PDB file of C-alpha atoms in Angstrom:
ATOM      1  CA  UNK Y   1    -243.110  94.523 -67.972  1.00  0.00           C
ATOM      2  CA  UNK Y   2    -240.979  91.250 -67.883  1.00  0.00           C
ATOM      3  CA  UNK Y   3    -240.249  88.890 -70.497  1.00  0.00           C
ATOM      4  CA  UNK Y   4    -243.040  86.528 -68.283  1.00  0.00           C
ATOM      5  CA  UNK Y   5    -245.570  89.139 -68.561  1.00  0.00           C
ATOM      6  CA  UNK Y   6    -245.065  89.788 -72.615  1.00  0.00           C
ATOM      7  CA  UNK Y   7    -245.677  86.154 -73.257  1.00  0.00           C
ATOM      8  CA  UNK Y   8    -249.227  85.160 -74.997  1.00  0.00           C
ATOM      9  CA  UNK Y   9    -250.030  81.482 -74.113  1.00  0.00           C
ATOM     10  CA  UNK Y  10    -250.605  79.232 -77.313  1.00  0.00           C
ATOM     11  CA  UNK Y  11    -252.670  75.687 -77.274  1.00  0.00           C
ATOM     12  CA  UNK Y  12    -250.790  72.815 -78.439  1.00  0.00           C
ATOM     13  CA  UNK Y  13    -252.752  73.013 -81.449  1.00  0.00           C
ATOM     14  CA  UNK Y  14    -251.684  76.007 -82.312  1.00  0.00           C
ATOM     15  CA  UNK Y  15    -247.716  75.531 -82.041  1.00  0.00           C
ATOM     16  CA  UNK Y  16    -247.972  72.589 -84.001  1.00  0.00           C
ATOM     17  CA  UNK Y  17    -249.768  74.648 -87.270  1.00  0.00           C
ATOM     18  CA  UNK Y  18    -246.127  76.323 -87.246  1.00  0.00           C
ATOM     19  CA  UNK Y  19    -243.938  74.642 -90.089  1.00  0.00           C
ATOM     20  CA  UNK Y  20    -240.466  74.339 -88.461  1.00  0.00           C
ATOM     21  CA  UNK Y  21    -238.423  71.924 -91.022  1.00  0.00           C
ATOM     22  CA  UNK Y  22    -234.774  71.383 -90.946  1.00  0.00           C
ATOM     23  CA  UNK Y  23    -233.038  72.624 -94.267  1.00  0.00           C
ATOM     24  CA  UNK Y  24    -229.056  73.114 -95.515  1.00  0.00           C
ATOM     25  CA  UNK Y  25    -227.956  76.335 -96.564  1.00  0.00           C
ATOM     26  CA  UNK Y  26    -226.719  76.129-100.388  1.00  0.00           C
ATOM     27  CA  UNK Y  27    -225.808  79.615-100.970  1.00  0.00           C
ATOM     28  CA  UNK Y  28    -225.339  82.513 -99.261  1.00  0.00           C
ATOM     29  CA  UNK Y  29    -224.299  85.941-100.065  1.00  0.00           C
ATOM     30  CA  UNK Y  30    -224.568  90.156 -98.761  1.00  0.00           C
ATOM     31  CA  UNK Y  31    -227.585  91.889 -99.903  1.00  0.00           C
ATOM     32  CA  UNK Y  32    -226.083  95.259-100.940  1.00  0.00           C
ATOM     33  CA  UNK Y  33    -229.953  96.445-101.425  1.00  0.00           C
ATOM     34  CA  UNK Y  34    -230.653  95.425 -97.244  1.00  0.00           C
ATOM     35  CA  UNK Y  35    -230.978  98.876 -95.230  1.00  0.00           C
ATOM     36  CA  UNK Y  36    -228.993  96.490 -92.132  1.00  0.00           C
ATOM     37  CA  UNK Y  37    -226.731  94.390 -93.014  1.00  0.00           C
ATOM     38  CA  UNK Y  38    -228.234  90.763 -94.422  1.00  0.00           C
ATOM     39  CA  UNK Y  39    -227.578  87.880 -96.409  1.00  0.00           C
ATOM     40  CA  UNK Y  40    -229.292  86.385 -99.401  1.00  0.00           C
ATOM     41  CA  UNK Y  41    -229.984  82.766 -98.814  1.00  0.00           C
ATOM     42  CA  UNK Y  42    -230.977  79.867-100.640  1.00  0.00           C
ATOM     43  CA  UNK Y  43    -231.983  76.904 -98.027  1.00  0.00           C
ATOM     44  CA  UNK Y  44    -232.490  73.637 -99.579  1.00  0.00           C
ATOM     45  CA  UNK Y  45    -235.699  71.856 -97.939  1.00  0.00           C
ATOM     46  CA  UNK Y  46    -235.512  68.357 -99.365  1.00  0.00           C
ATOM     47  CA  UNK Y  47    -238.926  67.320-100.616  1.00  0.00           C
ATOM     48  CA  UNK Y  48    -240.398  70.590 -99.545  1.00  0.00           C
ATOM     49  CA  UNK Y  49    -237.950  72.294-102.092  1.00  0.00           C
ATOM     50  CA  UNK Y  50    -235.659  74.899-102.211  1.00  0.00           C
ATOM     51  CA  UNK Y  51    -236.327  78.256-100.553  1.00  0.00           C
ATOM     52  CA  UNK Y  52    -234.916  82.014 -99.897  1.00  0.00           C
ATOM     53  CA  UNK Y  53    -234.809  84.221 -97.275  1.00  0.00           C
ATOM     54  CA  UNK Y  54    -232.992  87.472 -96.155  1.00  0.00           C
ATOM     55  CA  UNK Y  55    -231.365  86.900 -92.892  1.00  0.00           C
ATOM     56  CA  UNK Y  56    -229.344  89.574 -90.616  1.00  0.00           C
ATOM     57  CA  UNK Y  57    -226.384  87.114 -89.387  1.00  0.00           C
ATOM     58  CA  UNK Y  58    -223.899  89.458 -90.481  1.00  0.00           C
ATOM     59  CA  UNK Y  59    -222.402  89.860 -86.919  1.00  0.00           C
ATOM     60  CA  UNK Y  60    -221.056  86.242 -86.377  1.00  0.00           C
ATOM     61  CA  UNK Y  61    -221.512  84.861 -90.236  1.00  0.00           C
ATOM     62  CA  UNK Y  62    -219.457  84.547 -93.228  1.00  0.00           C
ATOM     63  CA  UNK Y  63    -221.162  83.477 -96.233  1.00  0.00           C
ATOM     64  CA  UNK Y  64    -218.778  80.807 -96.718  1.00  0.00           C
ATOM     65  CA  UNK Y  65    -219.466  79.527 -93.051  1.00  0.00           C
ATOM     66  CA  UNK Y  66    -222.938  79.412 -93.741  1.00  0.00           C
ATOM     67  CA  UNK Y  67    -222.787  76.988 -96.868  1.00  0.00           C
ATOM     68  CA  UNK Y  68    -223.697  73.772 -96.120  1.00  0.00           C
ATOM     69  CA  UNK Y  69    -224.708  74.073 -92.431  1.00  0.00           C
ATOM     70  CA  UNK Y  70    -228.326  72.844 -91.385  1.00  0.00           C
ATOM     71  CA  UNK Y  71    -230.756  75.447 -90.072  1.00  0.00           C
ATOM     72  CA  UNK Y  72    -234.314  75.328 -88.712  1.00  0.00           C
ATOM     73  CA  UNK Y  73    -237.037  77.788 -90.163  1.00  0.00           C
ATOM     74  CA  UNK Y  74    -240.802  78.451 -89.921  1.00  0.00           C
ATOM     75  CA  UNK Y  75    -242.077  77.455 -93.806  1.00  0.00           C
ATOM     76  CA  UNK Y  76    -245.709  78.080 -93.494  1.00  0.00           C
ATOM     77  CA  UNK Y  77    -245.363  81.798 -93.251  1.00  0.00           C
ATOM     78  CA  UNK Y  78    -246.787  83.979 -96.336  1.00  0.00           C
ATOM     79  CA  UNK Y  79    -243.088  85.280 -98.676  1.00  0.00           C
ATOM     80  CA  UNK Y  80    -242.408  88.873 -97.680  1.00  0.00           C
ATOM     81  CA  UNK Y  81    -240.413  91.110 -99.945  1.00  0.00           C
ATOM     82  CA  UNK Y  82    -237.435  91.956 -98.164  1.00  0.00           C
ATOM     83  CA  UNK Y  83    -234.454  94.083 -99.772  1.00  0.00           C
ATOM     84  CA  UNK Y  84    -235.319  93.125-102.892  1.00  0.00           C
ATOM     85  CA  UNK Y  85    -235.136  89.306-101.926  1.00  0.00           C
ATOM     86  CA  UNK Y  86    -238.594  87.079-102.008  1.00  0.00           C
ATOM     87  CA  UNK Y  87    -238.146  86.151 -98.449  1.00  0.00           C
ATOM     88  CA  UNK Y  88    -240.078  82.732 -98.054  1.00  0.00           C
ATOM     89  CA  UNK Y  89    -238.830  81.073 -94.742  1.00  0.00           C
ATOM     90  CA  UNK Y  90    -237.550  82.551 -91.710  1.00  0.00           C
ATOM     91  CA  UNK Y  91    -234.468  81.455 -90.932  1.00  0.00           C
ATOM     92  CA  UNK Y  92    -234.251  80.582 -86.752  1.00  0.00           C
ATOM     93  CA  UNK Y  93    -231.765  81.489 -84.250  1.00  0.00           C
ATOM     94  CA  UNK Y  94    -231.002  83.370 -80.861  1.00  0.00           C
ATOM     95  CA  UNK Y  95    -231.710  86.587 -80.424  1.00  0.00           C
ATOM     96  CA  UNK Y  96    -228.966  88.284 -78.571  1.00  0.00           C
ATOM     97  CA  UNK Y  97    -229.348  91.719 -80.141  1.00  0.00           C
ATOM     98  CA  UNK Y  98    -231.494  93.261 -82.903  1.00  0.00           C
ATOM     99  CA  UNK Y  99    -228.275  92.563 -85.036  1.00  0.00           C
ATOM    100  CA  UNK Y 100    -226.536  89.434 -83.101  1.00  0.00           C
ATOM    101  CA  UNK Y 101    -228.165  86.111 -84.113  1.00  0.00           C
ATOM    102  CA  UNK Y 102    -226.625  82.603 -82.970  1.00  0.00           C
ATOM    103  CA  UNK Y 103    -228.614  80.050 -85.550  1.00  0.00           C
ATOM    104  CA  UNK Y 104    -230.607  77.371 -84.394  1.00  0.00           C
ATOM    105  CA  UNK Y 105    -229.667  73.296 -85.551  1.00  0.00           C
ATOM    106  CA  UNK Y 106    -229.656  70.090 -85.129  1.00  0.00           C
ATOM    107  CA  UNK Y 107    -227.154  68.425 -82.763  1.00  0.00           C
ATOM    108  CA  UNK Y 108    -226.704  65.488 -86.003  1.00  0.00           C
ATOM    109  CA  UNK Y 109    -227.165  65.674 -89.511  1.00  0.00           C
ATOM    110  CA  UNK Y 110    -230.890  64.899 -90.697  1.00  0.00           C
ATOM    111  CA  UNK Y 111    -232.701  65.047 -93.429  1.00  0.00           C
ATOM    112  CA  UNK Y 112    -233.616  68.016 -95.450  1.00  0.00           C
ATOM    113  CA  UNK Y 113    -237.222  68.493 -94.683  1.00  0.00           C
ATOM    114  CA  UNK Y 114    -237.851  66.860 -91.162  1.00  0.00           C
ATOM    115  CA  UNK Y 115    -240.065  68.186 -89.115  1.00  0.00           C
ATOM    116  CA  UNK Y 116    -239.269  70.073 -85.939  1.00  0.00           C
ATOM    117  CA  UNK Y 117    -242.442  69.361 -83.327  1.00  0.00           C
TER     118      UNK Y 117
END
């Protein structure tokens, strides 16, 4: 099966009931309770406040290079306990590899809190 054939077309309707919202990483750090390598991180979401997830960007991250950079996530999904983190958004990006994930942004600063559509 091709990548063509695994795709299940959506309505407009529904792609727009997915919460993508532009956030800036405050704090990131390794998980030493993740099973793969992952990072702990605290995403701050302007008005829609400030959120964590557990994200596998081990391969082309440092913590330090993640601090302060904007990233897009999906907000309206329900938290998910993850490696002992309350994982509330999920954090976007490229998937190259189960492991290798090039994030998704903005090409200019916005916001915290605007909406992708």
């Amino acid at each position: 099966m091709n990548i063509i054939e695994e795709l299940t077309p959506i309505s407009p309707e529904q792609f727009f009931q997915v919460g993508l919202y532009v956030g800036t990483i405050l704090r990131a750090e390794l998980n030493p309770k993740a099973k793969k390598p992952a990072y702990h991180i605290t995403v701050d979401f302007g008005p829609l406040g400030i959120k964590e997830s557990s994200a596998q960007l081990t391969v082309r991250y440092h913590p330090g290079d993640l601090v302060g950079r904007q990233v897009i996530a999906v907000l309206n999904l329900p938290p998910k306990k993850v490696a002992g983190v309350r994982s509330e958004v999920l954090i976007l990006g490229a998937m190259l590899s189960d492991t290798d994930v090039i994030l998704l942004n903005v090409d200019c600063p916005v916001p915290n809190g605007t909406r992708i559509g």
